Amino acid sequence: MTATDQRLDRRQDLFHTWAPYGLLAVSAVLALVSSELVGTPAEWYTAGALFITAVLLQLWHGPRHGRRTPSGRSAVFYGLRWATAFGLTVINPFFAFYAATGYFDTDELIPGRRRQWLGFLASALVIASAQAGGLPFHSPIQWPLFGVMLVVNTTLLASATHFARQEEQRSRDRAETIAALRQALDENAALHSQLLVQAREAGVADERRRLAAEIHDTIAQGLTGIIAQLQVVANAPDPSVARTHLARASDLARHSLGEARRSVHNLAPVALENAGLPDALKKTVAEWGERTGTRAEFTVTGRAEQLHEEVAATLLRIVQEALSNAARHARATRVGVTLSFLGDEVILDIRDDGRGFDPLAVPARTSAGGFGLDGMRARAERIAGSLTVESEPGHGTALSARVPLVRHDP
């Protein structure tokens, strides 16, 4: 329940608690002002007794604390209050103001829809008789006037009750709609959480497949080469030949160690822990150029922004994969990496002047093969991006990854 609903409930409680006292007091004051309408002292005493009875009835009924549920006790109270109001109205028509309290809480005091309408009609009879001049009638014209007043009062009461119940029904419908929307939102939140879990699991599975493929393509192949070199050393009669193959085995071991470190680096991109994506790419490109002896340049265009960690990690890993492929296959002498911030997207371009290849002739990846282009494309698509490849034998290769610009969550 909202604070507004609580305030409305408190106001309704105050109205239902104090309105009967207020109307009884107004009726008594008007009756005293028009005291000439009371004919005998006996009527004065009767009116006083009924006034005290009305006050005691209200005290017995007690204050209202929230909407009441009709019961036998509340129906008895309604009947006694009506009888008291009827007696007072017979003595003085101004007490019809007090009789109007029967309009306010009939649905809270009398059980059953039909009985409630009888309660409304009984209150309307008292009020219509007062409007017609008061009981008993002394003129024939009072009877048709009483009939008209009764019809008018009943019609107005029926209309007000009908509209009030329509409004209550609309309120219930709105409450049911809100409850249904809240349930739908809860279900959507649960579904969103489930999709996030599934996406996370799919990302973990993709990463495992990538690491497995890289281990096969790099570390496993390097170890195979080391074993082959050592076998030659074991069978070589010439020490110079043995030293040559030992040197090759040492180089392969260092290269395999570097690949192992790179794979671990890809699993957890520590380069992004203390730097943004532009700084991490600049350092990655510079270190790769020094390690391979290749001229490597990095450029940033547009206004650099702090990207979401998943977007930054994806672009960093695409660059690392592309540089690794360039070192292993392209035989390039120059590599350029450009990071462009273009409004609502980020474009990563990687170009080399290596030997190139035919993109249409690239063999399909097998379960034992590396990820390569497929891995980079899968990374870009996982964050709603794309990867395009342009290459031609003898004319180098150009990779372009386009991903949405998703800013870092502070």
Tab-separated table of C-alpha atoms in Angstrom:
chain	number	residue	atom	x	y	z
A	1	MET	CA	0.000	0.000	0.000
A	2	THR	CA	1.345	3.418	-0.976
A	3	ALA	CA	1.560	6.454	1.306
A	4	THR	CA	-1.294	8.063	-0.642
A	5	ASP	CA	-3.523	5.054	-0.025
A	6	GLN	CA	-2.707	5.175	3.678
A	7	ARG	CA	-3.627	8.860	3.874
A	8	LEU	CA	-6.938	8.205	2.111
A	9	ASP	CA	-7.727	5.356	4.483
A	10	ARG	CA	-7.022	7.549	7.498
A	11	ARG	CA	-9.306	10.266	6.141
A	12	GLN	CA	-12.094	7.760	5.533
A	13	ASP	CA	-11.680	6.432	9.074
A	14	LEU	CA	-11.978	9.958	10.474
A	15	PHE	CA	-15.043	10.703	8.343
A	16	HIS	CA	-16.906	7.514	9.292
A	17	THR	CA	-15.983	7.991	12.969
A	18	TRP	CA	-16.891	11.647	13.430
A	19	ALA	CA	-19.453	12.444	10.694
A	20	PRO	CA	-22.369	10.874	12.664
A	21	TYR	CA	-21.519	12.995	15.709
A	22	GLY	CA	-21.248	16.098	13.533
A	23	LEU	CA	-24.584	15.501	11.773
A	24	LEU	CA	-26.284	14.749	15.098
A	25	ALA	CA	-24.929	18.001	16.551
A	26	VAL	CA	-26.028	20.023	13.475
A	27	SER	CA	-29.494	18.458	13.677
A	28	ALA	CA	-29.778	19.286	17.403
A	29	VAL	CA	-28.745	22.924	16.861
A	30	LEU	CA	-31.242	23.386	14.023
A	31	ALA	CA	-33.967	21.731	16.113
A	32	LEU	CA	-33.295	24.127	18.999
A	33	VAL	CA	-33.370	27.124	16.651
A	34	SER	CA	-36.745	25.952	15.324
A	35	SER	CA	-38.065	24.963	18.753
A	36	GLU	CA	-41.528	26.192	17.894
A	37	LEU	CA	-41.906	23.068	15.716
A	38	VAL	CA	-41.789	20.903	18.857
A	39	GLY	CA	-45.305	21.036	20.330
A	40	THR	CA	-45.169	19.527	23.827
A	41	PRO	CA	-42.693	19.067	26.687
A	42	ALA	CA	-43.094	15.303	26.283
A	43	GLU	CA	-41.655	15.584	22.792
A	44	TRP	CA	-38.751	17.585	24.217
A	45	TYR	CA	-38.021	14.882	26.741
A	46	THR	CA	-38.376	12.204	24.077
A	47	ALA	CA	-36.035	14.065	21.732
A	48	GLY	CA	-33.468	14.437	24.540
A	49	ALA	CA	-33.661	10.741	25.379
A	50	LEU	CA	-33.294	9.766	21.730
A	51	PHE	CA	-30.345	12.184	21.339
A	52	ILE	CA	-28.566	10.541	24.283
A	53	THR	CA	-29.428	7.117	22.826
A	54	ALA	CA	-27.886	8.119	19.497
A	55	VAL	CA	-24.664	9.224	21.217
A	56	LEU	CA	-24.456	5.996	23.225
A	57	LEU	CA	-25.052	3.929	20.087
A	58	GLN	CA	-22.165	5.654	18.328
A	59	LEU	CA	-19.910	5.094	21.337
A	60	TRP	CA	-20.928	1.428	21.418
A	61	HIS	CA	-20.162	1.070	17.733
A	62	GLY	CA	-16.722	2.603	18.259
A	63	PRO	CA	-14.339	4.377	15.871
A	64	ARG	CA	-13.604	3.003	12.442
A	65	HIS	CA	-10.168	1.412	11.824
A	66	GLY	CA	-10.212	0.324	8.204
A	67	ARG	CA	-13.102	-0.987	6.185
A	68	ARG	CA	-15.490	-3.115	8.272
A	69	THR	CA	-16.888	-6.500	7.359
A	70	PRO	CA	-20.703	-6.668	7.797
A	71	SER	CA	-21.892	-8.851	10.658
A	72	GLY	CA	-24.985	-9.507	12.756
A	73	ARG	CA	-23.799	-7.023	15.415
A	74	SER	CA	-23.251	-4.261	12.864
A	75	ALA	CA	-26.696	-4.926	11.338
A	76	VAL	CA	-28.304	-4.545	14.786
A	77	PHE	CA	-26.451	-1.266	15.238
A	78	TYR	CA	-27.708	-0.049	11.861
A	79	GLY	CA	-31.304	-0.919	12.767
A	80	LEU	CA	-31.137	0.780	16.173
A	81	ARG	CA	-29.532	3.866	14.667
A	82	TRP	CA	-32.219	4.046	11.994
A	83	ALA	CA	-34.985	3.708	14.561
A	84	THR	CA	-33.413	6.484	16.682
A	85	ALA	CA	-33.035	8.747	13.646
A	86	PHE	CA	-36.620	8.015	12.602
A	87	GLY	CA	-37.963	8.948	16.057
A	88	LEU	CA	-35.946	12.172	16.122
A	89	THR	CA	-37.072	13.095	12.581
A	90	VAL	CA	-40.735	12.576	13.551
A	91	ILE	CA	-40.224	15.023	16.419
A	92	ASN	CA	-38.271	17.513	14.275
A	93	PRO	CA	-37.582	17.171	10.508
A	94	PHE	CA	-34.132	18.729	10.901
A	95	PHE	CA	-32.925	15.468	12.473
A	96	ALA	CA	-33.066	14.027	8.940
A	97	PHE	CA	-29.458	15.234	8.671
A	98	TYR	CA	-28.563	12.581	11.224
A	99	ALA	CA	-30.694	10.026	9.361
A	100	ALA	CA	-28.443	10.624	6.289
A	101	THR	CA	-25.679	8.678	8.057
A	102	GLY	CA	-27.457	5.562	6.782
A	103	TYR	CA	-26.204	6.416	3.306
A	104	PHE	CA	-22.527	6.346	4.319
A	105	ASP	CA	-21.871	2.880	5.702
A	106	THR	CA	-24.732	0.583	4.718
A	107	ASP	CA	-22.397	-1.705	2.756
A	108	GLU	CA	-20.111	-1.987	5.823
A	109	LEU	CA	-22.864	-2.718	8.341
A	110	ILE	CA	-25.525	-4.837	6.605
A	111	PRO	CA	-24.540	-8.203	5.075
A	112	GLY	CA	-26.017	-9.099	1.679
A	113	ARG	CA	-26.687	-6.900	-1.341
A	114	ARG	CA	-30.495	-7.061	-1.053
A	115	ARG	CA	-30.496	-6.218	2.647
A	116	GLN	CA	-28.214	-3.298	1.904
A	117	TRP	CA	-30.737	-1.924	-0.571
A	118	LEU	CA	-33.449	-2.249	2.090
A	119	GLY	CA	-31.224	-0.233	4.428
A	120	PHE	CA	-30.762	2.449	1.769
A	121	LEU	CA	-34.517	2.558	1.154
A	122	ALA	CA	-35.268	2.844	4.866
A	123	SER	CA	-32.921	5.830	5.186
A	124	ALA	CA	-34.403	7.388	2.049
A	125	LEU	CA	-37.928	7.058	3.556
A	126	VAL	CA	-36.918	9.052	6.640
A	127	ILE	CA	-35.171	11.772	4.606
A	128	ALA	CA	-37.998	12.026	2.032
A	129	SER	CA	-40.597	12.386	4.811
A	130	ALA	CA	-38.614	15.258	6.308
A	131	GLN	CA	-38.287	16.909	2.889
A	132	ALA	CA	-42.048	16.610	2.436
A	133	GLY	CA	-42.695	18.558	5.661
A	134	GLY	CA	-42.175	15.999	8.389
A	135	LEU	CA	-44.282	13.252	9.908
A	136	PRO	CA	-47.154	12.938	10.445
A	137	PHE	CA	-48.480	14.503	7.229
A	138	HIS	CA	-51.149	17.160	7.777
A	139	SER	CA	-51.856	18.086	4.168
A	140	PRO	CA	-52.872	15.909	1.190
A	141	ILE	CA	-50.176	17.538	-0.942
A	142	GLN	CA	-47.502	16.080	1.318
A	143	TRP	CA	-48.169	12.530	0.103
A	144	PRO	CA	-47.367	13.119	-3.582
A	145	LEU	CA	-44.500	15.372	-2.501
A	146	PHE	CA	-43.244	12.544	-0.307
A	147	GLY	CA	-43.469	10.139	-3.273
A	148	VAL	CA	-41.482	12.491	-5.515
A	149	MET	CA	-38.829	13.039	-2.845
A	150	LEU	CA	-38.570	9.291	-2.258
A	151	VAL	CA	-38.086	8.620	-5.967
A	152	VAL	CA	-35.516	11.417	-6.289
A	153	ASN	CA	-33.578	10.295	-3.232
A	154	THR	CA	-33.661	6.654	-4.270
A	155	THR	CA	-32.580	7.474	-7.832
A	156	LEU	CA	-29.719	9.680	-6.681
A	157	LEU	CA	-28.658	7.066	-4.157
A	158	ALA	CA	-28.827	4.245	-6.710
A	159	SER	CA	-26.775	6.264	-9.211
A	160	ALA	CA	-24.149	7.195	-6.646
A	161	THR	CA	-23.943	3.603	-5.428
A	162	HIS	CA	-23.665	2.290	-8.995
A	163	PHE	CA	-20.834	4.673	-9.872
A	164	ALA	CA	-19.073	3.966	-6.588
A	165	ARG	CA	-19.180	0.237	-7.213
A	166	GLN	CA	-17.952	0.755	-10.773
A	167	GLU	CA	-15.018	2.730	-9.396
A	168	GLU	CA	-14.317	-0.026	-6.870
A	169	GLN	CA	-14.361	-2.577	-9.689
A	170	ARG	CA	-11.971	-0.446	-11.725
A	171	SER	CA	-9.709	-0.180	-8.701
A	172	ARG	CA	-9.752	-3.935	-8.293
A	173	ASP	CA	-9.055	-4.386	-12.004
A	174	ARG	CA	-6.147	-1.959	-11.794
A	175	ALA	CA	-4.807	-3.796	-8.761
A	176	GLU	CA	-5.059	-7.109	-10.616
A	177	THR	CA	-3.359	-5.582	-13.668
A	178	ILE	CA	-0.540	-4.193	-11.520
A	179	ALA	CA	-0.153	-7.571	-9.841
A	180	ALA	CA	-0.046	-9.283	-13.239
A	181	LEU	CA	2.538	-6.780	-14.499
A	182	ARG	CA	4.619	-7.262	-11.368
A	183	GLN	CA	4.493	-11.019	-11.882
A	184	ALA	CA	5.477	-10.575	-15.529
A	185	LEU	CA	8.379	-8.339	-14.514
A	186	ASP	CA	9.520	-10.928	-11.980
A	187	GLU	CA	9.319	-13.630	-14.639
A	188	ASN	CA	11.251	-11.443	-17.088
A	189	ALA	CA	13.905	-10.791	-14.445
A	190	ALA	CA	14.208	-14.524	-13.803
A	191	LEU	CA	14.420	-15.187	-17.544
A	192	HIS	CA	17.026	-12.441	-17.920
A	193	SER	CA	19.096	-13.986	-15.152
A	194	GLN	CA	18.783	-17.382	-16.808
A	195	LEU	CA	19.881	-15.968	-20.154
A	196	LEU	CA	22.859	-14.288	-18.500
A	197	VAL	CA	23.867	-17.583	-16.930
A	198	GLN	CA	23.511	-19.367	-20.265
A	199	ALA	CA	25.509	-16.655	-22.040
A	200	ARG	CA	28.204	-16.863	-19.384
A	201	GLU	CA	28.336	-20.640	-19.718
A	202	ALA	CA	28.505	-20.348	-23.502
A	203	GLY	CA	31.358	-17.846	-23.171
A	204	VAL	CA	33.224	-20.180	-20.835
A	205	ALA	CA	32.742	-23.057	-23.283
A	206	ASP	CA	33.978	-20.903	-26.180
A	207	GLU	CA	37.014	-19.874	-24.176
A	208	ARG	CA	37.807	-23.463	-23.293
A	209	ARG	CA	37.591	-24.496	-26.938
A	210	ARG	CA	39.835	-21.600	-27.925
A	211	LEU	CA	42.443	-22.451	-25.321
A	212	ALA	CA	42.329	-26.130	-26.263
A	213	ALA	CA	42.872	-25.260	-29.907
A	214	GLU	CA	45.702	-22.837	-29.119
A	215	ILE	CA	47.451	-25.385	-26.922
A	216	HIS	CA	47.237	-27.895	-29.758
A	217	ASP	CA	48.456	-25.432	-32.364
A	218	THR	CA	51.310	-23.923	-30.345
A	219	ILE	CA	52.466	-25.668	-27.211
A	220	ALA	CA	51.773	-29.234	-28.389
A	221	GLN	CA	53.398	-28.609	-31.750
A	222	GLY	CA	56.382	-26.947	-30.057
A	223	LEU	CA	56.839	-29.895	-27.718
A	224	THR	CA	56.643	-32.241	-30.708
A	225	GLY	CA	59.372	-30.258	-32.418
A	226	ILE	CA	61.526	-30.302	-29.284
A	227	ILE	CA	61.201	-34.073	-29.043
A	228	ALA	CA	62.166	-34.416	-32.701
A	229	GLN	CA	65.267	-32.258	-32.220
A	230	LEU	CA	66.314	-34.163	-29.116
A	231	GLN	CA	65.927	-37.451	-30.972
A	232	VAL	CA	68.300	-36.149	-33.625
A	233	VAL	CA	70.742	-35.092	-30.915
A	234	ALA	CA	70.620	-38.558	-29.382
A	235	ASN	CA	71.595	-40.157	-32.699
A	236	ALA	CA	74.010	-37.499	-33.949
A	237	PRO	CA	77.684	-38.651	-33.996
A	238	ASP	CA	79.002	-35.127	-34.682
A	239	PRO	CA	78.992	-32.760	-31.651
A	240	SER	CA	78.515	-29.720	-33.908
A	241	VAL	CA	75.346	-31.240	-35.363
A	242	ALA	CA	74.141	-32.066	-31.846
A	243	ARG	CA	74.756	-28.493	-30.701
A	244	THR	CA	72.835	-27.151	-33.692
A	245	HIS	CA	69.797	-29.281	-32.897
A	246	LEU	CA	70.059	-28.478	-29.186
A	247	ALA	CA	69.951	-24.786	-30.046
A	248	ARG	CA	66.865	-25.392	-32.167
A	249	ALA	CA	65.242	-27.325	-29.309
A	250	SER	CA	66.033	-24.437	-26.933
A	251	ASP	CA	64.498	-21.917	-29.318
A	252	LEU	CA	61.371	-24.065	-29.644
A	253	ALA	CA	61.132	-24.356	-25.851
A	254	ARG	CA	61.352	-20.580	-25.423
A	255	HIS	CA	58.795	-20.057	-28.155
A	256	SER	CA	56.430	-22.578	-26.564
A	257	LEU	CA	56.850	-20.879	-23.192
A	258	GLY	CA	55.927	-17.589	-24.794
A	259	GLU	CA	52.842	-19.135	-26.346
A	260	ALA	CA	51.824	-20.620	-22.997
A	261	ARG	CA	52.162	-17.242	-21.353
A	262	ARG	CA	50.128	-15.657	-24.144
A	263	SER	CA	47.334	-18.171	-23.690
A	264	VAL	CA	47.182	-17.451	-19.969
A	265	HIS	CA	47.244	-13.755	-20.766
A	266	ASN	CA	44.246	-14.198	-23.083
A	267	LEU	CA	42.325	-16.012	-20.361
A	268	ALA	CA	42.688	-13.115	-17.968
A	269	PRO	CA	43.629	-9.874	-19.796
A	270	VAL	CA	45.830	-8.304	-17.133
A	271	ALA	CA	46.797	-5.577	-19.600
A	272	LEU	CA	43.404	-3.992	-18.941
A	273	GLU	CA	43.642	-4.053	-15.155
A	274	ASN	CA	45.554	-0.789	-14.833
A	275	ALA	CA	44.989	0.805	-18.243
A	276	GLY	CA	42.271	1.525	-20.756
A	277	LEU	CA	41.972	-0.254	-24.073
A	278	PRO	CA	44.066	2.270	-26.113
A	279	ASP	CA	47.000	2.053	-23.680
A	280	ALA	CA	46.724	-1.750	-23.472
A	281	LEU	CA	46.697	-2.068	-27.282
A	282	LYS	CA	49.620	0.319	-27.653
A	283	LYS	CA	51.698	-1.717	-25.209
A	284	THR	CA	50.638	-5.032	-26.775
A	285	VAL	CA	51.531	-3.879	-30.302
A	286	ALA	CA	54.881	-2.411	-29.179
A	287	GLU	CA	55.920	-5.548	-27.278
A	288	TRP	CA	54.896	-7.768	-30.187
A	289	GLY	CA	56.964	-5.644	-32.607
A	290	GLU	CA	60.032	-5.852	-30.378
A	291	ARG	CA	59.635	-9.590	-29.907
A	292	THR	CA	59.213	-10.408	-33.598
A	293	GLY	CA	61.448	-7.707	-35.066
A	294	THR	CA	58.508	-6.441	-37.122
A	295	ARG	CA	57.677	-2.787	-37.565
A	296	ALA	CA	54.385	-2.359	-35.714
A	297	GLU	CA	52.351	0.865	-35.345
A	298	PHE	CA	49.284	1.672	-33.308
A	299	THR	CA	46.904	4.610	-33.935
A	300	VAL	CA	43.782	5.921	-32.173
A	301	THR	CA	41.204	8.046	-34.014
A	302	GLY	CA	38.193	9.804	-32.587
A	303	ARG	CA	37.530	10.623	-28.968
A	304	ALA	CA	38.674	7.696	-26.836
A	305	GLU	CA	36.147	6.510	-24.240
A	306	GLN	CA	36.273	4.053	-21.378
A	307	LEU	CA	34.663	0.894	-22.760
A	308	HIS	CA	32.795	-1.833	-20.978
A	309	GLU	CA	35.263	-4.441	-19.760
A	310	GLU	CA	33.785	-7.200	-21.962
A	311	VAL	CA	34.064	-5.047	-25.101
A	312	ALA	CA	37.628	-3.991	-24.225
A	313	ALA	CA	38.705	-7.577	-23.485
A	314	THR	CA	37.189	-8.817	-26.754
A	315	LEU	CA	38.999	-6.225	-28.875
A	316	LEU	CA	42.288	-6.827	-27.046
A	317	ARG	CA	42.065	-10.562	-27.632
A	318	ILE	CA	41.226	-10.074	-31.305
A	319	VAL	CA	44.393	-7.980	-31.686
A	320	GLN	CA	46.472	-10.583	-29.859
A	321	GLU	CA	45.101	-13.356	-32.066
A	322	ALA	CA	45.661	-11.339	-35.238
A	323	LEU	CA	49.236	-10.470	-34.277
A	324	SER	CA	49.930	-14.094	-33.426
A	325	ASN	CA	48.623	-15.178	-36.828
A	326	ALA	CA	50.715	-12.486	-38.506
A	327	ALA	CA	53.855	-13.734	-36.741
A	328	ARG	CA	53.207	-17.388	-37.545
A	329	HIS	CA	51.820	-17.225	-41.081
A	330	ALA	CA	52.015	-13.823	-42.758
A	331	ARG	CA	55.802	-13.208	-42.759
A	332	ALA	CA	54.964	-9.509	-42.645
A	333	THR	CA	57.530	-6.723	-42.334
A	334	ARG	CA	55.015	-4.112	-41.256
A	335	VAL	CA	51.792	-4.257	-39.226
A	336	GLY	CA	49.394	-1.408	-38.440
A	337	VAL	CA	46.649	-1.432	-35.815
A	338	THR	CA	44.029	1.348	-35.707
A	339	LEU	CA	41.338	1.813	-33.039
A	340	SER	CA	38.554	4.184	-34.140
A	341	PHE	CA	35.805	5.602	-31.926
A	342	LEU	CA	32.861	6.526	-34.163
A	343	GLY	CA	29.870	7.651	-32.129
A	344	ASP	CA	27.936	4.513	-31.307
A	345	GLU	CA	30.485	1.939	-32.467
A	346	VAL	CA	34.166	1.050	-32.255
A	347	ILE	CA	36.166	-0.164	-35.254
A	348	LEU	CA	39.400	-2.107	-34.942
A	349	ASP	CA	41.529	-2.399	-38.096
A	350	ILE	CA	44.620	-4.666	-38.350
A	351	ARG	CA	46.682	-4.563	-41.561
A	352	ASP	CA	49.900	-6.294	-42.577
A	353	ASP	CA	52.006	-6.475	-45.732
A	354	GLY	CA	52.535	-10.218	-45.478
A	355	ARG	CA	52.037	-12.903	-48.071
A	356	GLY	CA	48.262	-12.884	-47.704
A	357	PHE	CA	45.870	-15.709	-48.529
A	358	ASP	CA	42.594	-16.500	-50.264
A	359	PRO	CA	39.784	-16.102	-47.676
A	360	LEU	CA	37.535	-18.406	-49.702
A	361	ALA	CA	40.153	-21.163	-49.683
A	362	VAL	CA	40.684	-21.249	-45.917
A	363	PRO	CA	40.000	-24.824	-44.773
A	364	ALA	CA	37.197	-25.404	-42.299
A	365	ARG	CA	38.244	-25.683	-38.677
A	366	THR	CA	38.344	-29.208	-37.369
A	367	SER	CA	38.096	-30.447	-33.781
A	368	ALA	CA	41.893	-30.596	-33.688
A	369	GLY	CA	42.470	-27.306	-35.489
A	370	GLY	CA	43.086	-23.804	-34.237
A	371	PHE	CA	40.507	-21.072	-33.917
A	372	GLY	CA	42.148	-18.336	-36.009
A	373	LEU	CA	39.640	-16.263	-37.981
A	374	ASP	CA	36.710	-18.284	-36.692
A	375	GLY	CA	37.710	-17.516	-33.119
A	376	MET	CA	38.041	-13.790	-33.783
A	377	ARG	CA	34.711	-13.708	-35.615
A	378	ALA	CA	33.019	-15.600	-32.784
A	379	ARG	CA	34.413	-13.137	-30.253
A	380	ALA	CA	33.052	-10.144	-32.188
A	381	GLU	CA	29.640	-11.715	-32.736
A	382	ARG	CA	29.323	-12.582	-29.053
A	383	ILE	CA	29.085	-8.850	-28.260
A	384	ALA	CA	26.815	-8.075	-31.270
A	385	GLY	CA	29.736	-7.130	-33.533
A	386	SER	CA	31.171	-8.398	-36.816
A	387	LEU	CA	34.527	-9.252	-38.370
A	388	THR	CA	35.454	-8.802	-42.027
A	389	VAL	CA	38.596	-10.101	-43.738
A	390	GLU	CA	40.196	-8.760	-46.893
A	391	SER	CA	43.240	-10.583	-48.223
A	392	GLU	CA	44.860	-11.665	-51.444
A	393	PRO	CA	47.899	-13.886	-51.963
A	394	GLY	CA	50.978	-11.667	-52.108
A	395	HIS	CA	49.148	-8.485	-51.093
A	396	GLY	CA	48.796	-8.666	-47.333
A	397	THR	CA	45.766	-8.964	-45.093
A	398	ALA	CA	43.314	-6.502	-43.537
A	399	LEU	CA	41.002	-7.410	-40.650
A	400	SER	CA	38.241	-5.098	-39.465
A	401	ALA	CA	36.161	-5.708	-36.324
A	402	ARG	CA	33.118	-3.509	-35.707
A	403	VAL	CA	31.458	-3.676	-32.265
A	404	PRO	CA	28.914	-1.480	-30.436
A	405	LEU	CA	30.337	1.247	-28.240
A	406	VAL	CA	29.222	0.179	-24.785
A	407	ARG	CA	30.596	2.473	-22.127
A	408	HIS	CA	32.112	1.311	-18.872
A	409	ASP	CA	29.684	0.961	-15.967
A	410	PRO	CA	31.014	3.144	-13.129
